[in-house]
Amino acid sequence: MPARLLFATTLLLSISATVTYGDVPQPSIGAWPGRPPVLPDNVEAPKGFAAHPSCTDKQHSPIRSLNSFSWNRRFARPSHHVLVETLLPCAQRARPPVEHAVFLVDLDHTVLYGNDGNDLALCLQWMDRPKRDVDDLYRLLISPRVQDAYRDFSVQAERSNVVVYTRRPQLIRYDSSFTGRSIRMRYAGEAHDPIGQLVIPPSVATADDLFASYCGVPLTQDEETDVRCSLQRLFAARDALAHRLSLRDPPHVVVCDEAKDIESTLLHLDLPTDHAYLYDDNLDLAGQPNIISVDRLTRLPAPAADAVLDFMDERCPPSNLDGDLVSFLLSGRSCERAIVVDEATGDVRWHVFRCSPNDILPWPRACLHPVPSETHVHTPSLPPVAPPSRPASHRSLGESRSAGG
C-alpha cells in the first residue's frame, strides 16, 4: 500500500509540473540528464546547434539548466520538445572547418624585420660569409607574430597552403648600376605566370638551382653576382619562414614588380580563391578584399634584437667591415641603418632597432567564416614609407637592396 501511494503521489506531481512549467526536454547524447553541455567561451558548439527560439539576433540567453525554475518562468512554454543543443547561445554555434584555405604573406616589414633585414644579410654576403650564415641570420629576423597567426588560420581549415607574395622589382626588371641597362629577367620552364610574375615552386631548392635556368639577356660578372645574392636572400627568407611555421615543404614564392594580384596568382597556382588572405604592411592595399593589414615590423623585441647583435658580432665583427661597405650602409635612411659609428672613436657597431615585446601587436585574425558584422580591415599605426633612392656601390652587391612591398 505505501508503495502504491508513493507512485500515485509522484505521478500527480509530474503532471502538475508539466502543466505549470511546460514539457521537460530530453537530454541529447553527451549531455548530463537535465543539463546542457558546457563549452569554453571561445569555442563554438558543434555543427547543427541552433539558437533557442526565444533568442534574438541582439540578445542571446546564457546556457541554463533545463530543470531551472527561473528558466521555465522566464520563457514561454515550448510547443515542442527542445533538445539540449538548442539552448546554446547563437555566438557559440560552431561551424565546420573550410576545406581548403591559403595563407599569403608579404616579406619586407611584414614577415621580416625591416627592409630585407635592413641590409644585415647583405653585409654577410659582402664580407664573403658562407651561405649557412645568411640562412641562420634570417631565422632570427622572422616576425614573432607570424607563427600565432598561421596557427589560428590553419585550425580553421582542413588543409592550408602558405604562399610568399613579395614585391622585389630588381628580380623582375633588373636596373644595373654597373652598366646602366634595364634587363628583363627571364627563366626557363614555368617560372613566369601570365602577368609576368616570377613563380618559384617548392621543388626549387636553392638560388643556384633557379639561376641555372636563366635564359635572358647575358649578364656581366658583377651583375650575375648581384642577382645571385638577391636570390640567395630570398630563398633564405623563404626557408626561415618554413622553419618557423614547421612546414613540411617550403612554400611557393611569387615575386612581382608592380601591384599584387591575388586572384590571378592563386588561379595560376591552382589554389582556391574563396578562402585566401594576404597579410601585408602596405597601406595602399588596406581595405581591399582578402587583405589583412598588419603593422610594419620596424623593430624587434629586445631579446630578439640582442640575439641578432650577438650573432652578427660573432659571425661578422664590425671592426672587420670593408670601408666601402661602411660608406654604403651609412648612405641609407637613418631609420633603416644596420650600423652606428661612434663620433669620438670612429668605432663601428651593429645596430638593431628594438622595442618591448608587448609593442609588437598580434596580427588581426582572419575569420574563414565571416559574418556581416566582421571586417578584415586593420589600420596599422605607422604611415607608409617610400623606398629610398640609393647610390650605386663600389662592389658587385650595389643593386642588391630590394624595394620590397
Short mmCIF file of C-alpha atoms in Angstrom, two decimals:
data_model
loop_
_atom_site.label_atom_id
_atom_site.label_comp_id
_atom_site.label_asym_id
_atom_site.label_seq_id
_atom_site.Cartn_x
_atom_site.Cartn_y
_atom_site.Cartn_z
CA MET A 1 0.00 0.00 0.00
CA PRO A 2 2.69 2.58 0.83
CA ALA A 3 4.40 1.83 -2.49
CA ARG A 4 1.18 2.42 -4.47
CA LEU A 5 0.55 5.66 -2.59
CA LEU A 6 4.11 6.88 -3.34
CA PHE A 7 3.70 6.07 -7.06
CA ALA A 8 0.38 7.92 -7.27
CA THR A 9 1.79 10.95 -5.49
CA THR A 10 4.82 11.08 -7.83
CA LEU A 11 2.61 10.80 -10.91
CA LEU A 12 0.36 13.65 -9.78
CA LEU A 13 3.35 15.89 -9.04
CA SER A 14 4.84 15.17 -12.50
CA ILE A 15 1.56 16.04 -14.26
CA SER A 16 1.24 19.22 -12.22
CA ALA A 17 4.83 20.33 -13.09
CA THR A 18 4.28 19.70 -16.78
CA VAL A 19 1.06 21.73 -16.84
CA THR A 20 2.69 24.58 -14.91
CA TYR A 21 6.16 24.81 -16.47
CA GLY A 22 5.99 23.03 -19.82
CA ASP A 23 7.44 19.82 -21.14
CA VAL A 24 10.86 18.89 -19.84
CA PRO A 25 13.20 18.33 -22.80
CA GLN A 26 15.16 15.15 -23.09
CA PRO A 27 18.96 15.44 -22.95
CA SER A 28 20.93 14.71 -26.07
CA ILE A 29 23.82 12.34 -26.38
CA GLY A 30 26.79 13.57 -24.43
CA ALA A 31 24.78 15.78 -22.06
CA TRP A 32 24.12 15.05 -18.42
CA PRO A 33 20.45 14.49 -17.61
CA GLY A 34 18.77 17.84 -17.29
CA ARG A 35 21.95 19.85 -18.03
CA PRO A 36 23.31 21.07 -21.39
CA PRO A 37 26.90 20.52 -22.45
CA VAL A 38 29.10 23.45 -21.43
CA LEU A 39 31.67 24.76 -23.87
CA PRO A 40 34.53 27.22 -23.30
CA ASP A 41 33.70 30.83 -24.08
CA ASN A 42 35.99 30.89 -27.11
CA VAL A 43 34.71 27.65 -28.66
CA GLU A 44 31.55 27.41 -30.66
CA ALA A 45 29.17 24.50 -30.37
CA PRO A 46 29.33 21.62 -32.85
CA LYS A 47 27.67 21.87 -36.22
CA GLY A 48 23.90 21.65 -36.05
CA PHE A 49 23.41 23.61 -32.83
CA ALA A 50 20.68 26.22 -33.15
CA ALA A 51 19.65 29.15 -31.02
CA HIS A 52 16.77 28.82 -28.62
CA PRO A 53 13.54 30.15 -30.20
CA SER A 54 13.49 32.96 -27.65
CA CYS A 55 16.99 34.07 -28.74
CA THR A 56 17.00 37.11 -30.98
CA ASP A 57 19.84 38.48 -33.07
CA LYS A 58 20.59 41.09 -30.43
CA GLN A 59 20.08 39.09 -27.26
CA HIS A 60 21.20 35.54 -26.53
CA SER A 61 20.22 33.60 -23.45
CA PRO A 62 23.02 32.11 -21.38
CA ILE A 63 23.12 28.38 -21.00
CA ARG A 64 20.76 27.27 -18.28
CA SER A 65 19.78 24.01 -16.66
CA LEU A 66 16.73 22.55 -18.37
CA ASN A 67 15.11 21.94 -14.99
CA SER A 68 15.71 25.50 -13.84
CA PHE A 69 12.62 27.02 -12.24
CA SER A 70 13.69 30.53 -13.35
CA TRP A 71 14.16 29.40 -16.96
CA ASN A 72 10.64 27.97 -17.13
CA ARG A 73 9.15 31.08 -15.59
CA ARG A 74 11.04 33.49 -17.86
CA PHE A 75 10.40 31.88 -21.23
CA ALA A 76 7.11 30.84 -22.80
CA ARG A 77 6.24 27.20 -22.67
CA PRO A 78 7.70 25.44 -25.74
CA SER A 79 5.19 23.95 -28.13
CA HIS A 80 7.54 21.02 -28.74
CA HIS A 81 10.33 19.20 -27.04
CA VAL A 82 13.55 21.28 -27.06
CA LEU A 83 16.86 19.44 -27.32
CA VAL A 84 19.70 20.41 -25.06
CA GLU A 85 21.74 21.72 -28.01
CA THR A 86 19.11 24.33 -28.86
CA LEU A 87 19.79 26.23 -25.65
CA LEU A 88 23.36 27.15 -26.60
CA PRO A 89 23.91 30.85 -27.34
CA CYS A 90 23.97 31.75 -31.01
CA ALA A 91 27.55 33.04 -30.71
CA GLN A 92 28.72 29.60 -29.62
CA ARG A 93 27.39 27.68 -32.61
CA ALA A 94 30.41 26.10 -34.29
CA ARG A 95 30.97 25.90 -38.00
CA PRO A 96 32.96 23.09 -39.58
CA PRO A 97 36.42 23.97 -40.90
CA VAL A 98 36.62 25.06 -44.51
CA GLU A 99 38.01 22.52 -46.90
CA HIS A 100 40.99 24.48 -48.23
CA ALA A 101 42.45 27.90 -47.36
CA VAL A 102 45.52 29.89 -48.45
CA PHE A 103 47.75 31.92 -46.12
CA LEU A 104 49.64 34.53 -48.17
CA VAL A 105 52.32 36.73 -46.60
CA ASP A 106 54.44 39.64 -47.67
CA LEU A 107 58.11 39.58 -46.66
CA ASP A 108 59.65 43.01 -46.02
CA HIS A 109 58.32 44.79 -42.91
CA THR A 110 55.72 42.01 -42.52
CA VAL A 111 57.37 38.63 -42.03
CA LEU A 112 60.88 40.11 -41.98
CA TYR A 113 62.32 42.78 -39.74
CA GLY A 114 62.91 45.95 -41.74
CA ASN A 115 63.51 46.12 -45.46
CA ASP A 116 65.04 42.71 -46.15
CA GLY A 117 66.58 42.76 -42.68
CA ASN A 118 67.93 46.32 -43.13
CA ASP A 119 70.95 45.08 -45.09
CA LEU A 120 72.29 42.79 -42.34
CA ALA A 121 72.25 39.80 -44.69
CA LEU A 122 73.76 41.91 -47.46
CA CYS A 123 76.68 42.67 -45.12
CA LEU A 124 77.35 38.97 -44.62
CA GLN A 125 77.38 38.44 -48.38
CA TRP A 126 79.61 41.45 -48.99
CA MET A 127 82.11 40.08 -46.47
CA ASP A 128 82.03 36.67 -48.19
CA ARG A 129 80.46 34.84 -45.28
CA PRO A 130 79.16 31.32 -46.10
CA LYS A 131 75.58 30.69 -47.14
CA ARG A 132 74.74 28.99 -43.83
CA ASP A 133 75.41 32.29 -42.02
CA VAL A 134 72.84 34.03 -44.20
CA ASP A 135 70.34 31.22 -43.57
CA ASP A 136 70.90 31.35 -39.81
CA LEU A 137 70.51 35.13 -39.72
CA TYR A 138 67.09 35.08 -41.41
CA ARG A 139 65.77 32.70 -38.77
CA LEU A 140 66.43 35.48 -36.27
CA LEU A 141 64.66 38.14 -38.35
CA ILE A 142 61.23 36.49 -38.61
CA SER A 143 58.28 38.30 -37.04
CA PRO A 144 57.34 36.92 -33.62
CA ARG A 145 53.65 37.15 -34.63
CA VAL A 146 53.56 35.12 -37.84
CA GLN A 147 53.54 31.75 -36.07
CA ASP A 148 50.50 32.60 -33.93
CA ALA A 149 48.64 33.99 -36.95
CA TYR A 150 49.29 30.87 -39.01
CA ARG A 151 48.32 28.54 -36.17
CA ASP A 152 44.98 30.31 -35.77
CA PHE A 153 44.48 30.33 -39.54
CA SER A 154 45.30 26.67 -40.13
CA VAL A 155 42.96 25.30 -37.45
CA GLN A 156 40.04 26.83 -39.35
CA ALA A 157 40.74 24.73 -42.44
CA GLU A 158 41.11 21.06 -43.18
CA ARG A 159 44.01 21.90 -45.48
CA SER A 160 46.01 25.10 -45.82
CA ASN A 161 48.77 26.34 -48.12
CA VAL A 162 51.35 29.04 -47.45
CA VAL A 163 52.40 31.39 -50.25
CA VAL A 164 55.06 34.09 -50.00
CA TYR A 165 53.94 37.06 -52.10
CA THR A 166 56.55 39.81 -52.23
CA ARG A 167 57.37 42.82 -54.39
CA ARG A 168 61.01 42.90 -55.44
CA PRO A 169 61.31 44.74 -58.76
CA GLN A 170 65.02 44.03 -59.17
CA LEU A 171 64.30 40.32 -59.59
CA ILE A 172 61.82 41.03 -62.40
CA ARG A 173 63.33 44.06 -64.14
CA TYR A 174 66.97 44.44 -63.18
CA ASP A 175 68.29 48.02 -63.30
CA SER A 176 72.05 47.62 -63.37
CA SER A 177 74.24 50.15 -61.56
CA PHE A 178 77.22 48.68 -63.36
CA THR A 179 76.20 49.11 -66.99
CA GLY A 180 73.09 51.29 -66.72
CA ARG A 181 70.99 48.67 -68.50
CA SER A 182 67.41 47.74 -67.64
CA ILE A 183 67.15 43.98 -68.11
CA ARG A 184 64.01 41.91 -68.09
CA MET A 185 64.89 38.75 -66.18
CA ARG A 186 63.77 35.53 -67.82
CA TYR A 187 63.95 31.96 -66.57
CA ALA A 188 63.13 28.77 -68.47
CA GLY A 189 60.22 26.45 -67.77
CA GLU A 190 57.17 27.68 -65.89
CA ALA A 191 59.00 30.30 -63.84
CA HIS A 192 56.74 33.12 -65.02
CA ASP A 193 52.97 33.42 -64.81
CA PRO A 194 50.74 35.12 -67.41
CA ILE A 195 51.05 38.54 -65.75
CA GLY A 196 54.86 38.44 -65.65
CA GLN A 197 55.44 37.47 -62.04
CA LEU A 198 58.30 35.18 -61.02
CA VAL A 199 56.94 31.96 -59.53
CA ILE A 200 59.29 29.75 -57.51
CA PRO A 201 57.81 26.33 -56.66
CA PRO A 202 58.81 24.37 -53.53
CA SER A 203 60.78 21.94 -55.70
CA VAL A 204 63.43 24.59 -56.45
CA ALA A 205 65.77 24.14 -53.52
CA THR A 206 68.38 26.89 -53.90
CA ALA A 207 69.06 30.16 -55.65
CA ASP A 208 71.70 28.44 -57.78
CA ASP A 209 69.08 25.93 -58.96
CA LEU A 210 66.83 28.76 -60.13
CA PHE A 211 69.59 30.80 -61.73
CA ALA A 212 70.75 27.72 -63.66
CA SER A 213 67.57 28.14 -65.73
CA TYR A 214 68.24 31.81 -66.54
CA CYS A 215 67.69 32.41 -70.25
CA GLY A 216 67.53 36.19 -70.50
CA VAL A 217 70.00 38.81 -71.69
CA PRO A 218 73.57 37.79 -70.77
CA LEU A 219 74.81 39.48 -67.58
CA THR A 220 78.24 40.74 -66.67
CA GLN A 221 80.04 39.02 -63.83
CA ASP A 222 79.16 41.80 -61.39
CA GLU A 223 75.51 41.76 -62.45
CA GLU A 224 75.30 37.99 -62.14
CA THR A 225 76.81 38.09 -58.64
CA ASP A 226 74.35 40.78 -57.63
CA VAL A 227 71.34 38.80 -58.90
CA ARG A 228 72.54 35.56 -57.34
CA CYS A 229 72.96 37.26 -53.95
CA SER A 230 69.46 38.77 -54.16
CA LEU A 231 68.03 35.35 -54.93
CA GLN A 232 70.03 33.78 -52.12
CA ARG A 233 68.50 36.19 -49.61
CA LEU A 234 65.01 35.48 -50.98
CA PHE A 235 65.48 31.73 -50.59
CA ALA A 236 66.92 32.18 -47.10
CA ALA A 237 63.82 34.16 -46.08
CA ARG A 238 61.56 31.50 -47.58
CA ASP A 239 63.33 28.68 -45.74
CA ALA A 240 63.36 30.62 -42.46
CA LEU A 241 59.60 31.10 -42.70
CA ALA A 242 59.09 27.41 -43.45
CA HIS A 243 61.16 26.56 -40.38
CA ARG A 244 59.22 28.95 -38.13
CA LEU A 245 55.87 27.57 -39.29
CA SER A 246 57.09 23.94 -39.14
CA LEU A 247 56.10 23.36 -42.76
CA ARG A 248 56.88 20.01 -44.33
CA ASP A 249 57.85 21.67 -47.65
CA PRO A 250 58.92 25.21 -48.50
CA PRO A 251 56.07 27.49 -49.58
CA HIS A 252 55.54 28.80 -53.08
CA VAL A 253 57.22 32.17 -53.64
CA VAL A 254 55.68 34.70 -56.01
CA VAL A 255 57.64 37.85 -56.85
CA CYS A 256 56.05 40.86 -58.53
CA ASP A 257 57.33 44.23 -59.63
CA GLU A 258 54.01 46.08 -59.68
CA ALA A 259 50.65 45.77 -57.91
CA LYS A 260 49.80 42.42 -56.38
CA ASP A 261 47.00 40.41 -57.96
CA ILE A 262 45.82 37.73 -55.54
CA GLU A 263 43.18 36.19 -57.76
CA SER A 264 45.40 35.77 -60.83
CA THR A 265 48.22 34.43 -58.68
CA LEU A 266 46.07 31.80 -56.99
CA LEU A 267 44.47 30.73 -60.26
CA HIS A 268 47.92 30.20 -61.74
CA LEU A 269 48.97 28.14 -58.69
CA ASP A 270 45.70 26.17 -58.90
CA LEU A 271 44.74 27.22 -55.37
CA PRO A 272 41.28 28.29 -54.13
CA THR A 273 40.43 31.98 -54.07
CA ASP A 274 37.41 31.97 -51.76
CA HIS A 275 39.34 31.42 -48.51
CA ALA A 276 42.63 33.20 -49.20
CA TYR A 277 44.06 36.16 -47.29
CA LEU A 278 47.21 38.22 -47.79
CA TYR A 279 48.94 39.66 -44.71
CA ASP A 280 50.73 42.82 -45.81
CA ASP A 281 52.05 46.07 -44.30
CA ASN A 282 51.32 48.09 -47.46
CA LEU A 283 48.66 50.67 -46.59
CA ASP A 284 47.78 51.04 -50.27
CA LEU A 285 46.21 47.58 -50.03
CA ALA A 286 44.29 48.24 -46.82
CA GLY A 287 40.55 47.78 -47.14
CA GLN A 288 40.73 45.68 -50.28
CA PRO A 289 39.09 42.25 -50.32
CA ASN A 290 41.16 39.42 -48.87
CA ILE A 291 43.77 41.81 -47.45
CA ILE A 292 44.72 41.81 -43.78
CA SER A 293 46.85 44.85 -42.98
CA VAL A 294 49.50 44.45 -40.29
CA ASP A 295 51.76 46.93 -38.55
CA ARG A 296 55.16 47.45 -40.16
CA LEU A 297 57.85 45.41 -38.43
CA THR A 298 60.49 48.12 -37.98
CA ARG A 299 61.71 46.95 -34.56
CA LEU A 300 62.42 43.68 -32.83
CA PRO A 301 61.62 42.78 -29.23
CA ALA A 302 64.67 43.42 -27.05
CA PRO A 303 65.57 39.71 -26.57
CA ALA A 304 65.36 39.07 -30.31
CA ALA A 305 67.38 42.20 -31.08
CA ASP A 306 70.10 41.09 -28.66
CA ALA A 307 70.20 37.68 -30.35
CA VAL A 308 70.74 39.33 -33.76
CA LEU A 309 73.51 41.59 -32.42
CA ASP A 310 75.30 38.69 -30.75
CA PHE A 311 75.05 36.70 -33.97
CA MET A 312 76.47 39.50 -36.11
CA ASP A 313 79.29 40.22 -33.66
CA GLU A 314 80.27 36.55 -33.76
CA ARG A 315 79.95 35.84 -37.49
CA CYS A 316 80.95 39.24 -38.86
CA PRO A 317 82.76 41.51 -36.36
CA PRO A 318 82.02 45.16 -37.22
CA SER A 319 85.69 46.08 -36.84
CA ASN A 320 86.40 43.96 -39.94
CA LEU A 321 83.90 45.65 -42.24
CA ASP A 322 85.09 46.88 -45.61
CA GLY A 323 85.35 50.67 -45.83
CA ASP A 324 83.17 50.78 -48.95
CA LEU A 325 80.55 48.71 -47.16
CA VAL A 326 80.51 51.13 -44.20
CA SER A 327 80.04 54.07 -46.59
CA PHE A 328 77.25 52.21 -48.38
CA LEU A 329 75.42 51.44 -45.14
CA LEU A 330 75.70 54.99 -43.85
CA SER A 331 74.21 56.32 -47.11
CA GLY A 332 70.88 54.70 -46.27
CA ARG A 333 67.93 56.09 -44.36
CA SER A 334 68.67 56.66 -40.69
CA CYS A 335 65.59 54.62 -39.73
CA GLU A 336 66.96 51.55 -41.51
CA ARG A 337 70.69 51.66 -40.82
CA ALA A 338 72.32 48.46 -39.66
CA ILE A 339 75.37 50.20 -38.13
CA VAL A 340 76.21 53.15 -35.93
CA VAL A 341 79.57 54.90 -35.74
CA ASP A 342 80.94 56.38 -32.53
CA GLU A 343 81.72 60.02 -33.32
CA ALA A 344 84.56 60.20 -30.78
CA THR A 345 86.40 56.96 -31.57
CA GLY A 346 85.13 56.09 -35.04
CA ASP A 347 84.26 52.57 -33.86
CA VAL A 348 81.55 50.81 -35.85
CA ARG A 349 78.83 48.83 -34.07
CA TRP A 350 75.94 46.77 -35.36
CA HIS A 351 72.56 48.30 -34.71
CA VAL A 352 69.07 46.79 -34.49
CA PHE A 353 66.03 48.88 -33.61
CA ARG A 354 64.33 47.44 -30.56
CA CYS A 355 61.14 47.66 -28.54
CA SER A 356 59.29 45.95 -25.73
CA PRO A 357 57.81 42.54 -26.64
CA ASN A 358 54.36 43.95 -25.90
CA ASP A 359 54.83 46.63 -28.55
CA ILE A 360 54.67 44.03 -31.33
CA LEU A 361 50.92 43.77 -31.83
CA PRO A 362 49.31 40.46 -32.78
CA TRP A 363 48.22 40.22 -36.38
CA PRO A 364 44.49 40.71 -36.95
CA ARG A 365 42.58 37.46 -37.12
CA ALA A 366 41.44 36.01 -40.43
CA CYS A 367 37.96 34.60 -39.95
CA LEU A 368 37.34 31.96 -42.59
CA HIS A 369 33.64 32.05 -41.66
CA PRO A 370 32.95 35.82 -41.87
CA VAL A 371 29.65 37.30 -40.78
CA PRO A 372 28.29 40.68 -41.94
CA SER A 373 29.42 42.50 -38.79
CA GLU A 374 33.01 41.34 -39.12
CA THR A 375 35.69 43.11 -41.11
CA HIS A 376 39.24 42.28 -42.06
CA VAL A 377 40.40 45.87 -42.36
CA HIS A 378 43.06 46.85 -39.85
CA THR A 379 44.80 50.20 -39.99
CA PRO A 380 48.45 49.96 -38.95
CA SER A 381 49.79 52.59 -36.60
CA LEU A 382 52.72 53.61 -38.79
CA PRO A 383 52.47 55.51 -42.09
CA PRO A 384 53.84 54.01 -45.31
CA VAL A 385 57.45 54.79 -46.09
CA ALA A 386 58.60 55.33 -49.64
CA PRO A 387 61.65 53.28 -50.71
CA PRO A 388 64.85 55.33 -50.63
CA SER A 389 66.90 56.19 -53.66
CA ARG A 390 70.35 54.72 -53.18
CA PRO A 391 73.69 55.43 -54.81
CA ALA A 392 75.47 52.61 -56.57
CA SER A 393 78.09 50.84 -54.51
CA HIS A 394 81.65 50.09 -55.48
CA ARG A 395 81.09 46.38 -55.06
CA SER A 396 79.08 43.85 -57.04
CA LEU A 397 76.26 43.98 -54.48
CA GLY A 398 75.36 47.58 -55.27
CA GLU A 399 71.90 46.80 -56.64
CA SER A 400 71.03 44.05 -54.21
CA ARG A 401 68.88 46.19 -51.93
CA SER A 402 65.26 45.34 -52.61
CA ALA A 403 62.35 47.72 -52.82
CA GLY A 404 60.03 45.40 -51.00
CA GLY A 405 56.31 45.77 -50.80
#
